[in-house]
PDB file of C-alpha atoms and ligand atoms in Angstrom:
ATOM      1  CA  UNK K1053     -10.374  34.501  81.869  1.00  0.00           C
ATOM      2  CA  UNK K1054      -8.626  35.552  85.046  1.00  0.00           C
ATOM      3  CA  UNK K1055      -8.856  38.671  86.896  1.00  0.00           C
ATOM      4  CA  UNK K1056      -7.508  40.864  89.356  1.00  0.00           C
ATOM      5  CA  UNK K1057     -10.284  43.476  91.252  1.00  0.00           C
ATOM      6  CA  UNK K1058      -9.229  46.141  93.182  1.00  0.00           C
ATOM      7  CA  UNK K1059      -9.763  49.257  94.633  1.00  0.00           C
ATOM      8  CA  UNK K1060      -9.933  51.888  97.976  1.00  0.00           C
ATOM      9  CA  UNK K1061     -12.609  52.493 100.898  1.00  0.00           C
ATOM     10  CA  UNK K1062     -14.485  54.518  97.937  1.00  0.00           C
ATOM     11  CA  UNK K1063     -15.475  51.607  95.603  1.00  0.00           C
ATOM     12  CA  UNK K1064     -16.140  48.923  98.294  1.00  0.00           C
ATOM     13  CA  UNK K1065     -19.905  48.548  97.429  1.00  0.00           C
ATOM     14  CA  UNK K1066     -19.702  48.724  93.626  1.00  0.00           C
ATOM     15  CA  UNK K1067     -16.601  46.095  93.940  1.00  0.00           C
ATOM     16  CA  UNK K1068     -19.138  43.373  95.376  1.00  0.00           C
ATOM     17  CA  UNK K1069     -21.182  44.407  92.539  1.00  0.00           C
ATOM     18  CA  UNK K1070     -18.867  43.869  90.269  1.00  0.00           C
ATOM     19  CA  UNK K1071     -17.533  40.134  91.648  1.00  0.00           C
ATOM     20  CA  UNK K1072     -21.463  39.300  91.507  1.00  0.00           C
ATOM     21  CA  UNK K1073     -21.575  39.780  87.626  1.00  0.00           C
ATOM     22  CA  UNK K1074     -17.954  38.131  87.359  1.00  0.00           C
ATOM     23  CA  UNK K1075     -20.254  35.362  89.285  1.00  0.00           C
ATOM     24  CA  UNK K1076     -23.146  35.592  86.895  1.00  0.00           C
ATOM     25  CA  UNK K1077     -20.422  35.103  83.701  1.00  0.00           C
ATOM     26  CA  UNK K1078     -18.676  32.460  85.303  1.00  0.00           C
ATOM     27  CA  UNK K1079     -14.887  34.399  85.607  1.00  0.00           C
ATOM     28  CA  UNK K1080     -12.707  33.761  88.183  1.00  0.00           C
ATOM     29  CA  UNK K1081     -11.501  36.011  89.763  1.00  0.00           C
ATOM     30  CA  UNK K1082      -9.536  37.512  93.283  1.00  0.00           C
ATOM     31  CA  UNK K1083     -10.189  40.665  95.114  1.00  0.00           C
ATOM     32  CA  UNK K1084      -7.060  42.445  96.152  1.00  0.00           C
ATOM     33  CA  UNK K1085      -8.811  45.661  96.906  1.00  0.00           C
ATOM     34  CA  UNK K1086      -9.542  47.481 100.407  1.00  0.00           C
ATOM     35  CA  UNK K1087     -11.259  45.621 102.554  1.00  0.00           C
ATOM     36  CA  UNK K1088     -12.566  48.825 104.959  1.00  0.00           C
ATOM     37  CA  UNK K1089     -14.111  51.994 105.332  1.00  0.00           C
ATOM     38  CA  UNK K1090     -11.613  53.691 106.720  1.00  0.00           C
ATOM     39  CA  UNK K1091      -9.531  56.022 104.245  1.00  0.00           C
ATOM     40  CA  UNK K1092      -6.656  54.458 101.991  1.00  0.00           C
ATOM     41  CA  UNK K1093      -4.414  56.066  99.182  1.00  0.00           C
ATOM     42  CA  UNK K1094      -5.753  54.321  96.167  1.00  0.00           C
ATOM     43  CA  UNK K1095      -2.193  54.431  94.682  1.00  0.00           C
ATOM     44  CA  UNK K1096      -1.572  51.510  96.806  1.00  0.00           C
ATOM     45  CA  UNK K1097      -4.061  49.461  95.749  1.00  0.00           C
ATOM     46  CA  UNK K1098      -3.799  50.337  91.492  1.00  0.00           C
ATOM     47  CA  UNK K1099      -0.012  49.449  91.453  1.00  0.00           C
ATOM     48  CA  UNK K1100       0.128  46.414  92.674  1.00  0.00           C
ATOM     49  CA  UNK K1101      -2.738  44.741  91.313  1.00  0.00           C
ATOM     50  CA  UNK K1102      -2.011  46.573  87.669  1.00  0.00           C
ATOM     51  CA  UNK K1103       1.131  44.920  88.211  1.00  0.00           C
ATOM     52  CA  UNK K1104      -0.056  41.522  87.691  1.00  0.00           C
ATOM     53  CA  UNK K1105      -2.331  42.264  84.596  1.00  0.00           C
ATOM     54  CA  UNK K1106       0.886  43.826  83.138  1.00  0.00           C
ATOM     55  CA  UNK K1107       3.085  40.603  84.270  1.00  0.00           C
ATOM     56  CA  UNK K1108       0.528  38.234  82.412  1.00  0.00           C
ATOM     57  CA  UNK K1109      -0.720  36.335  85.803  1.00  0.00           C
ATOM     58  CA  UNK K1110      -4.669  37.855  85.395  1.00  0.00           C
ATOM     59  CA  UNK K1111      -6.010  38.503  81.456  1.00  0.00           C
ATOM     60  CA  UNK K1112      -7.934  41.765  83.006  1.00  0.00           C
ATOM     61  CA  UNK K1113      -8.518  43.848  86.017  1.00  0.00           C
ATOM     62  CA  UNK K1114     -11.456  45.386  86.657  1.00  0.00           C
ATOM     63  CA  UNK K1115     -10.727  48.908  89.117  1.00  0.00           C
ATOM     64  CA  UNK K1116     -13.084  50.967  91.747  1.00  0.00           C
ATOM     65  CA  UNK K1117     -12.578  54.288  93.384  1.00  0.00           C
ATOM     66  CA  UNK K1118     -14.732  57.370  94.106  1.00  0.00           C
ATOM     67  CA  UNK K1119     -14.686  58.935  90.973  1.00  0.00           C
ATOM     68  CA  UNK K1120     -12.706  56.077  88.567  1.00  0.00           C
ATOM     69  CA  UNK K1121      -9.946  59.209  88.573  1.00  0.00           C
ATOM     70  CA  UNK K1122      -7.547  58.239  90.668  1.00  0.00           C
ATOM     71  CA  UNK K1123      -6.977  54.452  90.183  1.00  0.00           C
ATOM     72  CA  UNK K1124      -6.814  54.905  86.191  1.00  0.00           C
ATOM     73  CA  UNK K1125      -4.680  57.748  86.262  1.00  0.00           C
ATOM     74  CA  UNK K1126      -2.278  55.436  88.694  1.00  0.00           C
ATOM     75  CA  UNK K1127      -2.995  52.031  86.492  1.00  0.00           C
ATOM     76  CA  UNK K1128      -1.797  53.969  83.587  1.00  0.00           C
ATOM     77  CA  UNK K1129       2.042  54.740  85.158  1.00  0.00           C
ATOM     78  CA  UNK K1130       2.414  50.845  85.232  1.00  0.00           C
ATOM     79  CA  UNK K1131       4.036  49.583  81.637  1.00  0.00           C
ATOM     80  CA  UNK K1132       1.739  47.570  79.823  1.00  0.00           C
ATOM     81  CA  UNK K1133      -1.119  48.876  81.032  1.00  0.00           C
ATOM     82  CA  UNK K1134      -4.173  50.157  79.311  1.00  0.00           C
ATOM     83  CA  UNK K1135      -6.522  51.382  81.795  1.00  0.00           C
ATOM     84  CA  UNK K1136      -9.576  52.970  80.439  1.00  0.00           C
ATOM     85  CA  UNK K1137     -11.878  55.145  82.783  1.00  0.00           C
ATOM     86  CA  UNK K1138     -15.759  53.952  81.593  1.00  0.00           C
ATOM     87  CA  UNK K1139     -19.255  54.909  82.595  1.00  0.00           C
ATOM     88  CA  UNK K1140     -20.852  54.403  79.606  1.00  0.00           C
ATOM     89  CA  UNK K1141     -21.648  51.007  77.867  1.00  0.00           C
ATOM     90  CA  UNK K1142     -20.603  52.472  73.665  1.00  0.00           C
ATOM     91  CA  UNK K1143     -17.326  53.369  75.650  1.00  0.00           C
ATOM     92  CA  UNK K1144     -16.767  50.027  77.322  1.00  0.00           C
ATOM     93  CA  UNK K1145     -17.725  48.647  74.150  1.00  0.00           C
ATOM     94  CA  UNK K1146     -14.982  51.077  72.018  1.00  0.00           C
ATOM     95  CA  UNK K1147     -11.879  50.522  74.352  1.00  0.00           C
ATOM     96  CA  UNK K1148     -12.091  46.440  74.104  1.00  0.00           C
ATOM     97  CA  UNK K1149     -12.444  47.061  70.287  1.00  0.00           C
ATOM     98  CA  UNK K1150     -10.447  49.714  69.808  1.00  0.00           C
ATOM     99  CA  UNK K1151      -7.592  49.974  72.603  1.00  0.00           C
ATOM    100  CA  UNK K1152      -7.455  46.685  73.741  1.00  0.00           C
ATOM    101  CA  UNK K1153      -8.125  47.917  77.119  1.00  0.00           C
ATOM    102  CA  UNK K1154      -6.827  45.683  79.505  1.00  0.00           C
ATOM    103  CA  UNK K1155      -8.030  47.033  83.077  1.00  0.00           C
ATOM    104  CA  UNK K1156     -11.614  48.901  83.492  1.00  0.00           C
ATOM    105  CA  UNK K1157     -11.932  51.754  85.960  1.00  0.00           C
ATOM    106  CA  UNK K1158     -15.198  52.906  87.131  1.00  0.00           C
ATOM    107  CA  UNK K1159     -16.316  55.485  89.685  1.00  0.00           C
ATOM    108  CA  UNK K1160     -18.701  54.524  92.486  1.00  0.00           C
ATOM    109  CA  UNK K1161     -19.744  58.086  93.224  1.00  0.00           C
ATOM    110  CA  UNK K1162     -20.547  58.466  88.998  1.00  0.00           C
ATOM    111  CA  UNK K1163     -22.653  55.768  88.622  1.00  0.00           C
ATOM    112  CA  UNK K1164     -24.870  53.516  89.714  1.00  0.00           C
ATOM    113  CA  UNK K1165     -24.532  49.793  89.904  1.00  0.00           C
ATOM    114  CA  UNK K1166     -27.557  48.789  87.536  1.00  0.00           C
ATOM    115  CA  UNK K1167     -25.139  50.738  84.678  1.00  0.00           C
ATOM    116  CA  UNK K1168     -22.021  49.950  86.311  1.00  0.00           C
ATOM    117  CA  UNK K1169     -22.807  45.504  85.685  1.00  0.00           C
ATOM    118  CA  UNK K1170     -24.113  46.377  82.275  1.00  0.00           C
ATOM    119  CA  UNK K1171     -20.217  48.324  81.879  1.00  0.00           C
ATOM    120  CA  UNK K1172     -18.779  45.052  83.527  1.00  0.00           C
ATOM    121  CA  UNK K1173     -20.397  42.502  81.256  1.00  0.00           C
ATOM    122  CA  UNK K1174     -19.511  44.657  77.957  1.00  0.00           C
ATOM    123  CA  UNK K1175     -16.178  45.335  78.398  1.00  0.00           C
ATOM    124  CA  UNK K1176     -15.860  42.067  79.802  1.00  0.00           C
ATOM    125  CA  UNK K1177     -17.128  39.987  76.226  1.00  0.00           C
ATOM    126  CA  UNK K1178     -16.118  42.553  73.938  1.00  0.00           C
ATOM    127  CA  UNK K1179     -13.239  41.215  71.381  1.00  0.00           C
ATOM    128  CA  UNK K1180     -10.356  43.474  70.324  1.00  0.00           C
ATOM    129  CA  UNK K1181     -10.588  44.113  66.365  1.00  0.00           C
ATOM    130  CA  UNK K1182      -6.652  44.276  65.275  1.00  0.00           C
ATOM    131  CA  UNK K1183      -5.980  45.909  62.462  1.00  0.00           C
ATOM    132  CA  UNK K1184      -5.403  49.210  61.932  1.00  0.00           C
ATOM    133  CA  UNK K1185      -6.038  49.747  65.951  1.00  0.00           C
ATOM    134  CA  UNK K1186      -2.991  47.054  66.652  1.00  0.00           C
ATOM    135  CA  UNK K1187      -0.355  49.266  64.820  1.00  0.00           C
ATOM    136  CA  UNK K1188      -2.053  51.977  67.514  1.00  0.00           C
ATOM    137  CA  UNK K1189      -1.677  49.951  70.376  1.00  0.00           C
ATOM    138  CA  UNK K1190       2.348  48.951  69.414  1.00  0.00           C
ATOM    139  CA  UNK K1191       3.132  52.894  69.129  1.00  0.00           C
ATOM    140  CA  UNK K1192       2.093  53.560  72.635  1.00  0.00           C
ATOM    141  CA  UNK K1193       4.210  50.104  73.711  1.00  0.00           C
ATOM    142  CA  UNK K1194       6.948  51.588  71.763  1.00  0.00           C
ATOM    143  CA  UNK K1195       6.986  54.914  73.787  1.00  0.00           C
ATOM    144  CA  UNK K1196       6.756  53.001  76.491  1.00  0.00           C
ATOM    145  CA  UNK K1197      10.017  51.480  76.058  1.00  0.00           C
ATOM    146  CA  UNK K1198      11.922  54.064  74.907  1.00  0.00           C
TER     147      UNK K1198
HETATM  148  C1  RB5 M 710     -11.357  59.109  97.950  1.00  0.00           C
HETATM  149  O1  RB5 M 710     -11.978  60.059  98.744  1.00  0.00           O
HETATM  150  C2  RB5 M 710     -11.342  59.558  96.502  1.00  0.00           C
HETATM  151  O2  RB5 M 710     -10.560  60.698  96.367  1.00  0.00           O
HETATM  152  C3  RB5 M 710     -10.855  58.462  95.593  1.00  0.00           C
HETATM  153  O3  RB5 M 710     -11.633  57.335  95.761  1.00  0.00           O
HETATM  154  C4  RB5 M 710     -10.896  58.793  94.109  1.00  0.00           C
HETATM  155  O4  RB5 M 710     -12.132  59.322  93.740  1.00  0.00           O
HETATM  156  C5  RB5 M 710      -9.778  59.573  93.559  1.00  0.00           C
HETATM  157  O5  RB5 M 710      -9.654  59.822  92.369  1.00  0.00           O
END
């Protein structure tokens, strides 16, 4: 599995955090986030990067700002995209099962990074279940396109 990590000045530390679990697990995986402290728009860095989840190039991206807020909300505007905003472990657990959730947003001013690689390595092995949640998932890709 391939993916995409990204991010602003607000999630720099709990980024490394998450590439050393990707590490542990074996993923590969490229880091297209801010590389700084100094203050970026994390527009810039969602779009792009949810770009090439939605285009098929990385299976998942995993996505770090201050509060998680921000970089799902902006995830979300790109088609194909299921971003889901998690700080719990049932939740990263549901959204793989239930939504198919293909990019994870966290917060690195919610939690702290002992929850945040348990959230990483759930969402991360957690198969979609199909069935009645597929019919879900194709009604949101059919508003999409309409
Ligand atoms: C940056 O200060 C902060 O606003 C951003 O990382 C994020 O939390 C926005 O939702």
């Amino acid at each position: 599995m391939k993916v995409i990590i990204s991010g602003d000045h607000a999630g720099m530390t709990l980024r490394n955090e998450v590439k050393s679990v990707l590490d542990e697990l074996g993923f590969t995986y490229e880091d297209v986030g801010a590389d700084c402290t100094a203050s970026v728009d994390y527009p810039d860095y969602a779009f792009p990067a949810a770009e090439r989840v939605a285009n098929g190039e990385f299976d998942r991206g995993i996505f770090v700002c201050g509060t998680g807020i921000g970089i799902s909300i902006s995830a979300n505007k790109v088609k194909g995209i299921r971003c889901a905003l998690v700080h719990d472990v049932f939740s990263a657990k549901a959204t793989r099962q239930h939504n198919d959730s293909n990019i994870l947003a966290m917060g690195e001013r919610v939690i702290g990074p002992g929850l945040a690689r348990e959230i990483v390595k759930t969402w991360l092995t957690t198969e979609f279940e199909g069935g009645r949640h597929q019919n879900r998932i194709e009604k949101i890709s059919t508003y999409e396109k309409e």
